[in-house]
Amino acid sequence: MLLRHLARPMLASWFVYDGVQTALKPAEHVRAARSGIEIVEKGAGVEAPLSDAQVTALVRVHGVATAVAGLCLAVSKAPRTAALTL
């Protein structure tokens, strides 16, 4: 029981940090996301690709979701749902 109270916040701290950094400085992650999005667009046959502003918004939303799920895991608020989200 004690291990769980220590392990969850320690594990979650990395997700919270990465999520906040992604939301504040998305440029680093946009390049990686762009290559993944291009593969999906080719496979799906999408005619109108996403703009850079849309990709940046998606990366920021993903960062915020990661930070929120990490916080939920750290404070043991719905830990299974938070872990599934992460």
mmCIF file of N, CA, C and O in Angstrom:
data_model
loop_
_atom_site.group_PDB
_atom_site.id
_atom_site.type_symbol
_atom_site.label_atom_id
_atom_site.label_comp_id
_atom_site.label_asym_id
_atom_site.label_seq_id
_atom_site.Cartn_x
_atom_site.Cartn_y
_atom_site.Cartn_z
ATOM 1 N N MET A 1 0.819 -1.185 0.000
ATOM 2 C CA MET A 1 0.000 0.000 0.000
ATOM 3 C C MET A 1 0.870 1.259 0.000
ATOM 4 O O MET A 1 0.611 2.193 -0.733
ATOM 5 N N LEU A 2 1.894 1.255 0.840
ATOM 6 C CA LEU A 2 2.788 2.406 0.906
ATOM 7 C C LEU A 2 3.523 2.602 -0.415
ATOM 8 O O LEU A 2 3.706 3.729 -0.869
ATOM 9 N N LEU A 3 3.888 1.496 -1.038
ATOM 10 C CA LEU A 3 4.590 1.577 -2.314
ATOM 11 C C LEU A 3 3.727 2.255 -3.375
ATOM 12 O O LEU A 3 4.211 3.042 -4.173
ATOM 13 N N ARG A 4 2.437 1.960 -3.370
ATOM 14 C CA ARG A 4 1.520 2.566 -4.326
ATOM 15 C C ARG A 4 1.422 4.078 -4.136
ATOM 16 O O ARG A 4 1.352 4.832 -5.097
ATOM 17 N N HIS A 5 1.429 4.513 -2.881
ATOM 18 C CA HIS A 5 1.327 5.942 -2.589
ATOM 19 C C HIS A 5 2.586 6.692 -3.019
ATOM 20 O O HIS A 5 2.530 7.892 -3.275
ATOM 21 N N LEU A 6 3.698 6.010 -3.111
ATOM 22 C CA LEU A 6 4.932 6.634 -3.572
ATOM 23 C C LEU A 6 5.137 6.474 -5.073
ATOM 24 O O LEU A 6 5.637 7.375 -5.745
ATOM 25 N N ALA A 7 4.769 5.318 -5.588
ATOM 26 C CA ALA A 7 5.066 5.002 -6.987
ATOM 27 C C ALA A 7 4.202 5.795 -7.961
ATOM 28 O O ALA A 7 4.711 6.247 -8.992
ATOM 29 N N ARG A 8 2.950 5.961 -7.664
ATOM 30 C CA ARG A 8 2.065 6.671 -8.598
ATOM 31 C C ARG A 8 2.502 8.119 -8.827
ATOM 32 O O ARG A 8 2.614 8.549 -9.975
ATOM 33 N N PRO A 9 2.749 8.897 -7.777
ATOM 34 C CA PRO A 9 3.206 10.278 -8.040
ATOM 35 C C PRO A 9 4.559 10.332 -8.745
ATOM 36 O O PRO A 9 4.786 11.207 -9.578
ATOM 37 N N MET A 10 5.444 9.401 -8.424
ATOM 38 C CA MET A 10 6.749 9.401 -9.089
ATOM 39 C C MET A 10 6.600 9.082 -10.572
ATOM 40 O O MET A 10 7.248 9.705 -11.416
ATOM 41 N N LEU A 11 5.771 8.131 -10.906
ATOM 42 C CA LEU A 11 5.522 7.793 -12.299
ATOM 43 C C LEU A 11 4.796 8.925 -13.008
ATOM 44 O O LEU A 11 5.138 9.297 -14.128
ATOM 45 N N ALA A 12 3.827 9.502 -12.340
ATOM 46 C CA ALA A 12 3.010 10.550 -12.954
ATOM 47 C C ALA A 12 3.783 11.839 -13.176
ATOM 48 O O ALA A 12 3.452 12.606 -14.081
ATOM 49 N N SER A 13 4.818 12.076 -12.392
ATOM 50 C CA SER A 13 5.558 13.335 -12.526
ATOM 51 C C SER A 13 6.145 13.493 -13.925
ATOM 52 O O SER A 13 6.170 14.601 -14.469
ATOM 53 N N TRP A 14 6.603 12.411 -14.517
ATOM 54 C CA TRP A 14 7.160 12.498 -15.866
ATOM 55 C C TRP A 14 6.082 12.885 -16.870
ATOM 56 O O TRP A 14 6.338 13.698 -17.754
ATOM 57 N N PHE A 15 4.903 12.317 -16.755
ATOM 58 C CA PHE A 15 3.816 12.641 -17.675
ATOM 59 C C PHE A 15 3.357 14.085 -17.507
ATOM 60 O O PHE A 15 3.068 14.762 -18.493
ATOM 61 N N VAL A 16 3.284 14.556 -16.286
ATOM 62 C CA VAL A 16 2.869 15.935 -16.043
ATOM 63 C C VAL A 16 3.906 16.886 -16.634
ATOM 64 O O VAL A 16 3.551 17.841 -17.342
ATOM 65 N N TYR A 17 5.173 16.636 -16.389
ATOM 66 C CA TYR A 17 6.227 17.493 -16.914
ATOM 67 C C TYR A 17 6.217 17.509 -18.436
ATOM 68 O O TYR A 17 6.263 18.571 -19.056
ATOM 69 N N ASP A 18 6.146 16.338 -19.043
ATOM 70 C CA ASP A 18 6.149 16.262 -20.505
ATOM 71 C C ASP A 18 4.907 16.926 -21.097
ATOM 72 O O ASP A 18 4.995 17.615 -22.114
ATOM 73 N N GLY A 19 3.765 16.746 -20.472
ATOM 74 C CA GLY A 19 2.535 17.369 -20.964
ATOM 75 C C GLY A 19 2.579 18.882 -20.898
ATOM 76 O O GLY A 19 2.176 19.572 -21.833
ATOM 77 N N VAL A 20 3.092 19.412 -19.803
ATOM 78 C CA VAL A 20 3.185 20.869 -19.657
ATOM 79 C C VAL A 20 4.190 21.429 -20.663
ATOM 80 O O VAL A 20 3.930 22.457 -21.300
ATOM 81 N N GLN A 21 5.330 20.773 -20.824
ATOM 82 C CA GLN A 21 6.329 21.245 -21.784
ATOM 83 C C GLN A 21 5.789 21.192 -23.209
ATOM 84 O O GLN A 21 6.066 22.075 -24.017
ATOM 85 N N THR A 22 5.023 20.165 -23.528
ATOM 86 C CA THR A 22 4.433 20.060 -24.859
ATOM 87 C C THR A 22 3.401 21.154 -25.094
ATOM 88 O O THR A 22 3.341 21.728 -26.179
ATOM 89 N N ALA A 23 2.614 21.457 -24.089
ATOM 90 C CA ALA A 23 1.603 22.507 -24.245
ATOM 91 C C ALA A 23 2.236 23.890 -24.365
ATOM 92 O O ALA A 23 1.751 24.730 -25.113
ATOM 93 N N LEU A 24 3.343 24.122 -23.661
ATOM 94 C CA LEU A 24 3.983 25.431 -23.689
ATOM 95 C C LEU A 24 4.908 25.611 -24.891
ATOM 96 O O LEU A 24 5.008 26.714 -25.427
ATOM 97 N N LYS A 25 5.610 24.554 -25.277
ATOM 98 C CA LYS A 25 6.573 24.617 -26.394
ATOM 99 C C LYS A 25 6.286 23.488 -27.388
ATOM 100 O O LYS A 25 7.006 22.491 -27.430
ATOM 101 N N PRO A 26 5.249 23.635 -28.198
ATOM 102 C CA PRO A 26 4.857 22.540 -29.076
ATOM 103 C C PRO A 26 5.739 22.350 -30.309
ATOM 104 O O PRO A 26 5.638 21.330 -30.982
ATOM 105 N N ALA A 27 6.616 23.297 -30.600
ATOM 106 C CA ALA A 27 7.396 23.236 -31.842
ATOM 107 C C ALA A 27 8.219 21.955 -31.954
ATOM 108 O O ALA A 27 8.345 21.383 -33.039
ATOM 109 N N GLU A 28 8.784 21.498 -30.856
ATOM 110 C CA GLU A 28 9.595 20.283 -30.878
ATOM 111 C C GLU A 28 8.765 19.057 -31.262
ATOM 112 O O GLU A 28 9.239 18.170 -31.962
ATOM 113 N N HIS A 29 7.550 19.020 -30.792
ATOM 114 C CA HIS A 29 6.703 17.862 -31.020
ATOM 115 C C HIS A 29 5.929 17.938 -32.333
ATOM 116 O O HIS A 29 5.466 16.925 -32.838
ATOM 117 N N VAL A 30 5.786 19.144 -32.866
ATOM 118 C CA VAL A 30 5.028 19.313 -34.111
ATOM 119 C C VAL A 30 5.730 18.595 -35.261
ATOM 120 O O VAL A 30 5.081 17.977 -36.107
ATOM 121 N N ARG A 31 7.057 18.654 -35.292
ATOM 122 C CA ARG A 31 7.793 17.975 -36.369
ATOM 123 C C ARG A 31 7.549 16.471 -36.354
ATOM 124 O O ARG A 31 7.320 15.860 -37.391
ATOM 125 N N ALA A 32 7.578 15.876 -35.189
ATOM 126 C CA ALA A 32 7.327 14.437 -35.082
ATOM 127 C C ALA A 32 5.875 14.112 -35.418
ATOM 128 O O ALA A 32 5.589 13.108 -36.086
ATOM 129 N N ALA A 33 4.965 14.951 -34.962
ATOM 130 C CA ALA A 33 3.548 14.718 -35.238
ATOM 131 C C ALA A 33 3.242 14.872 -36.720
ATOM 132 O O ALA A 33 2.418 14.139 -37.272
ATOM 133 N N ARG A 34 3.904 15.810 -37.367
ATOM 134 C CA ARG A 34 3.665 16.052 -38.794
ATOM 135 C C ARG A 34 3.991 14.804 -39.616
ATOM 136 O O ARG A 34 3.237 14.432 -40.507
ATOM 137 N N SER A 35 5.100 14.138 -39.304
ATOM 138 C CA SER A 35 5.452 12.934 -40.075
ATOM 139 C C SER A 35 4.434 11.815 -39.843
ATOM 140 O O SER A 35 4.075 11.098 -40.778
ATOM 141 N N GLY A 36 3.960 11.674 -38.628
ATOM 142 C CA GLY A 36 2.941 10.664 -38.347
ATOM 143 C C GLY A 36 1.615 10.982 -39.007
ATOM 144 O O GLY A 36 0.921 10.095 -39.510
ATOM 145 N N ILE A 37 1.256 12.246 -39.014
ATOM 146 C CA ILE A 37 0.001 12.664 -39.634
ATOM 147 C C ILE A 37 0.043 12.450 -41.142
ATOM 148 O O ILE A 37 -0.944 12.039 -41.753
ATOM 149 N N GLU A 38 1.200 12.707 -41.746
ATOM 150 C CA GLU A 38 1.331 12.496 -43.194
ATOM 151 C C GLU A 38 1.123 11.027 -43.554
ATOM 152 O O GLU A 38 0.478 10.712 -44.560
ATOM 153 N N ILE A 39 1.627 10.123 -42.746
ATOM 154 C CA ILE A 39 1.436 8.685 -42.998
ATOM 155 C C ILE A 39 -0.035 8.320 -42.903
ATOM 156 O O ILE A 39 -0.566 7.590 -43.747
ATOM 157 N N VAL A 40 -0.711 8.839 -41.895
ATOM 158 C CA VAL A 40 -2.138 8.544 -41.719
ATOM 159 C C VAL A 40 -2.950 9.144 -42.863
ATOM 160 O O VAL A 40 -3.875 8.508 -43.384
ATOM 161 N N GLU A 41 -2.616 10.365 -43.275
ATOM 162 C CA GLU A 41 -3.352 11.005 -44.366
ATOM 163 C C GLU A 41 -3.183 10.239 -45.675
ATOM 164 O O GLU A 41 -4.144 10.081 -46.434
ATOM 165 N N LYS A 42 -1.977 9.736 -45.946
ATOM 166 C CA LYS A 42 -1.765 8.947 -47.160
ATOM 167 C C LYS A 42 -2.563 7.652 -47.105
ATOM 168 O O LYS A 42 -3.170 7.244 -48.088
ATOM 169 N N GLY A 43 -2.555 6.998 -45.967
ATOM 170 C CA GLY A 43 -3.282 5.744 -45.808
ATOM 171 C C GLY A 43 -4.785 5.911 -45.897
ATOM 172 O O GLY A 43 -5.497 5.048 -46.418
ATOM 173 N N ALA A 44 -5.277 7.022 -45.396
ATOM 174 C CA ALA A 44 -6.723 7.271 -45.403
ATOM 175 C C ALA A 44 -7.185 7.927 -46.691
ATOM 176 O O ALA A 44 -8.391 8.009 -46.941
ATOM 177 N N GLY A 45 -6.255 8.420 -47.482
ATOM 178 C CA GLY A 45 -6.626 9.073 -48.726
ATOM 179 C C GLY A 45 -7.259 10.434 -48.529
ATOM 180 O O GLY A 45 -8.151 10.815 -49.277
ATOM 181 N N VAL A 46 -6.799 11.169 -47.542
ATOM 182 C CA VAL A 46 -7.337 12.499 -47.252
ATOM 183 C C VAL A 46 -6.838 13.476 -48.306
ATOM 184 O O VAL A 46 -5.651 13.527 -48.615
ATOM 185 N N GLU A 47 -7.750 14.251 -48.864
ATOM 186 C CA GLU A 47 -7.384 15.200 -49.917
ATOM 187 C C GLU A 47 -6.848 16.509 -49.354
ATOM 188 O O GLU A 47 -5.940 17.101 -49.911
ATOM 189 N N ALA A 48 -7.428 17.001 -48.279
ATOM 190 C CA ALA A 48 -7.012 18.278 -47.693
ATOM 191 C C ALA A 48 -6.203 17.990 -46.425
ATOM 192 O O ALA A 48 -6.771 17.654 -45.386
ATOM 193 N N PRO A 49 -4.873 18.117 -46.498
ATOM 194 C CA PRO A 49 -4.058 17.837 -45.305
ATOM 195 C C PRO A 49 -4.250 18.913 -44.232
ATOM 196 O O PRO A 49 -4.711 20.019 -44.502
ATOM 197 N N LEU A 50 -3.881 18.562 -43.008
ATOM 198 C CA LEU A 50 -3.993 19.498 -41.898
ATOM 199 C C LEU A 50 -2.956 20.607 -42.037
ATOM 200 O O LEU A 50 -1.826 20.366 -42.456
ATOM 201 N N SER A 51 -3.325 21.795 -41.669
ATOM 202 C CA SER A 51 -2.388 22.923 -41.708
ATOM 203 C C SER A 51 -1.461 22.854 -40.493
ATOM 204 O O SER A 51 -1.706 22.106 -39.539
ATOM 205 N N ASP A 52 -0.415 23.650 -40.510
ATOM 206 C CA ASP A 52 0.513 23.681 -39.384
ATOM 207 C C ASP A 52 -0.164 24.187 -38.111
ATOM 208 O O ASP A 52 0.148 23.720 -37.012
ATOM 209 N N ALA A 53 -1.089 25.114 -38.247
ATOM 210 C CA ALA A 53 -1.814 25.621 -37.080
ATOM 211 C C ALA A 53 -2.682 24.527 -36.461
ATOM 212 O O ALA A 53 -2.774 24.424 -35.231
ATOM 213 N N GLN A 54 -3.291 23.706 -37.296
ATOM 214 C CA GLN A 54 -4.119 22.612 -36.785
ATOM 215 C C GLN A 54 -3.261 21.552 -36.099
ATOM 216 O O GLN A 54 -3.644 21.016 -35.052
ATOM 217 N N VAL A 55 -2.107 21.247 -36.666
ATOM 218 C CA VAL A 55 -1.214 20.261 -36.052
ATOM 219 C C VAL A 55 -0.699 20.791 -34.717
ATOM 220 O O VAL A 55 -0.642 20.054 -33.730
ATOM 221 N N THR A 56 -0.362 22.070 -34.662
ATOM 222 C CA THR A 56 0.091 22.676 -33.408
ATOM 223 C C THR A 56 -1.008 22.617 -32.356
ATOM 224 O O THR A 56 -0.740 22.318 -31.187
ATOM 225 N N ALA A 57 -2.232 22.885 -32.748
ATOM 226 C CA ALA A 57 -3.353 22.809 -31.801
ATOM 227 C C ALA A 57 -3.542 21.382 -31.297
ATOM 228 O O ALA A 57 -3.776 21.169 -30.103
ATOM 229 N N LEU A 58 -3.431 20.403 -32.183
ATOM 230 C CA LEU A 58 -3.549 19.003 -31.768
ATOM 231 C C LEU A 58 -2.449 18.613 -30.787
ATOM 232 O O LEU A 58 -2.698 17.912 -29.800
ATOM 233 N N VAL A 59 -1.243 19.067 -31.047
ATOM 234 C CA VAL A 59 -0.122 18.756 -30.156
ATOM 235 C C VAL A 59 -0.336 19.393 -28.790
ATOM 236 O O VAL A 59 -0.096 18.770 -27.757
ATOM 237 N N ARG A 60 -0.821 20.639 -28.767
ATOM 238 C CA ARG A 60 -1.084 21.303 -27.487
ATOM 239 C C ARG A 60 -2.200 20.609 -26.712
ATOM 240 O O ARG A 60 -2.106 20.433 -25.495
ATOM 241 N N VAL A 61 -3.254 20.212 -27.400
ATOM 242 C CA VAL A 61 -4.359 19.500 -26.736
ATOM 243 C C VAL A 61 -3.862 18.175 -26.170
ATOM 244 O O VAL A 61 -4.216 17.794 -25.042
ATOM 245 N N HIS A 62 -3.027 17.491 -26.929
ATOM 246 C CA HIS A 62 -2.459 16.231 -26.436
ATOM 247 C C HIS A 62 -1.599 16.473 -25.199
ATOM 248 O O HIS A 62 -1.629 15.692 -24.246
ATOM 249 N N GLY A 63 -0.832 17.561 -25.194
ATOM 250 C CA GLY A 63 -0.015 17.885 -24.030
ATOM 251 C C GLY A 63 -0.852 18.170 -22.796
ATOM 252 O O GLY A 63 -0.531 17.706 -21.697
ATOM 253 N N VAL A 64 -1.912 18.912 -22.980
ATOM 254 C CA VAL A 64 -2.800 19.219 -21.851
ATOM 255 C C VAL A 64 -3.469 17.947 -21.333
ATOM 256 O O VAL A 64 -3.559 17.734 -20.119
ATOM 257 N N ALA A 65 -3.919 17.088 -22.244
ATOM 258 C CA ALA A 65 -4.557 15.832 -21.828
ATOM 259 C C ALA A 65 -3.566 14.952 -21.074
ATOM 260 O O ALA A 65 -3.931 14.310 -20.071
ATOM 261 N N THR A 66 -2.323 14.925 -21.513
ATOM 262 C CA THR A 66 -1.296 14.139 -20.828
ATOM 263 C C THR A 66 -1.036 14.685 -19.430
ATOM 264 O O THR A 66 -0.931 13.924 -18.461
ATOM 265 N N ALA A 67 -0.948 16.001 -19.301
ATOM 266 C CA ALA A 67 -0.706 16.613 -17.995
ATOM 267 C C ALA A 67 -1.869 16.367 -17.038
ATOM 268 O O ALA A 67 -1.665 16.034 -15.869
ATOM 269 N N VAL A 68 -3.085 16.494 -17.538
ATOM 270 C CA VAL A 68 -4.262 16.279 -16.680
ATOM 271 C C VAL A 68 -4.362 14.815 -16.249
ATOM 272 O O VAL A 68 -4.620 14.523 -15.069
ATOM 273 N N ALA A 69 -4.132 13.896 -17.174
ATOM 274 C CA ALA A 69 -4.170 12.481 -16.807
ATOM 275 C C ALA A 69 -3.052 12.143 -15.826
ATOM 276 O O ALA A 69 -3.252 11.355 -14.900
ATOM 277 N N GLY A 70 -1.892 12.752 -15.999
ATOM 278 C CA GLY A 70 -0.793 12.541 -15.055
ATOM 279 C C GLY A 70 -1.131 13.066 -13.669
ATOM 280 O O GLY A 70 -0.821 12.432 -12.661
ATOM 281 N N LEU A 71 -1.770 14.228 -13.604
ATOM 282 C CA LEU A 71 -2.194 14.767 -12.309
ATOM 283 C C LEU A 71 -3.225 13.871 -11.641
ATOM 284 O O LEU A 71 -3.179 13.643 -10.428
ATOM 285 N N CYS A 72 -4.161 13.361 -12.433
ATOM 286 C CA CYS A 72 -5.169 12.447 -11.873
ATOM 287 C C CYS A 72 -4.511 11.178 -11.326
ATOM 288 O O CYS A 72 -4.891 10.675 -10.266
ATOM 289 N N LEU A 73 -3.523 10.686 -12.038
ATOM 290 C CA LEU A 73 -2.800 9.503 -11.564
ATOM 291 C C LEU A 73 -2.021 9.824 -10.301
ATOM 292 O O LEU A 73 -1.989 9.018 -9.368
ATOM 293 N N ALA A 74 -1.404 10.992 -10.239
ATOM 294 C CA ALA A 74 -0.587 11.364 -9.081
ATOM 295 C C ALA A 74 -1.411 11.489 -7.807
ATOM 296 O O ALA A 74 -0.946 11.110 -6.731
ATOM 297 N N VAL A 75 -2.629 12.008 -7.920
ATOM 298 C CA VAL A 75 -3.455 12.195 -6.724
ATOM 299 C C VAL A 75 -4.434 11.041 -6.530
ATOM 300 O O VAL A 75 -5.305 11.114 -5.662
ATOM 301 N N SER A 76 -4.276 10.001 -7.325
ATOM 302 C CA SER A 76 -5.106 8.787 -7.237
ATOM 303 C C SER A 76 -6.588 9.076 -7.438
ATOM 304 O O SER A 76 -7.451 8.464 -6.805
ATOM 305 N N LYS A 77 -6.890 10.013 -8.320
ATOM 306 C CA LYS A 77 -8.274 10.295 -8.692
ATOM 307 C C LYS A 77 -8.548 9.523 -9.976
ATOM 308 O O LYS A 77 -8.018 9.869 -11.027
ATOM 309 N N ALA A 78 -9.322 8.468 -9.900
ATOM 310 C CA ALA A 78 -9.591 7.581 -11.032
ATOM 311 C C ALA A 78 -8.279 7.079 -11.652
ATOM 312 O O ALA A 78 -8.009 7.319 -12.820
ATOM 313 N N PRO A 79 -7.453 6.378 -10.873
ATOM 314 C CA PRO A 79 -6.132 5.999 -11.364
ATOM 315 C C PRO A 79 -6.160 5.042 -12.554
ATOM 316 O O PRO A 79 -5.298 5.118 -13.424
ATOM 317 N N ARG A 80 -7.136 4.184 -12.613
ATOM 318 C CA ARG A 80 -7.199 3.253 -13.753
ATOM 319 C C ARG A 80 -7.564 3.976 -15.037
ATOM 320 O O ARG A 80 -7.013 3.702 -16.097
ATOM 321 N N THR A 81 -8.495 4.905 -14.946
ATOM 322 C CA THR A 81 -8.863 5.694 -16.122
ATOM 323 C C THR A 81 -7.699 6.579 -16.560
ATOM 324 O O THR A 81 -7.432 6.708 -17.751
ATOM 325 N N ALA A 82 -7.007 7.166 -15.599
ATOM 326 C CA ALA A 82 -5.851 8.005 -15.934
ATOM 327 C C ALA A 82 -4.750 7.185 -16.584
ATOM 328 O O ALA A 82 -4.147 7.609 -17.564
ATOM 329 N N ALA A 83 -4.510 5.994 -16.071
ATOM 330 C CA ALA A 83 -3.480 5.138 -16.649
ATOM 331 C C ALA A 83 -3.882 4.694 -18.063
ATOM 332 O O ALA A 83 -3.039 4.639 -18.944
ATOM 333 N N LEU A 84 -5.138 4.404 -18.261
ATOM 334 C CA LEU A 84 -5.604 4.038 -19.592
ATOM 335 C C LEU A 84 -5.448 5.207 -20.556
ATOM 336 O O LEU A 84 -5.037 5.023 -21.701
ATOM 337 N N THR A 85 -5.744 6.408 -20.094
ATOM 338 C CA THR A 85 -5.592 7.597 -20.919
ATOM 339 C C THR A 85 -4.135 7.819 -21.295
ATOM 340 O O THR A 85 -3.811 8.158 -22.425
ATOM 341 N N LEU A 86 -3.254 7.620 -20.343
ATOM 342 C CA LEU A 86 -1.821 7.812 -20.626
ATOM 343 C C LEU A 86 -1.322 6.730 -21.545
ATOM 344 O O LEU A 86 -0.486 6.949 -22.384
#
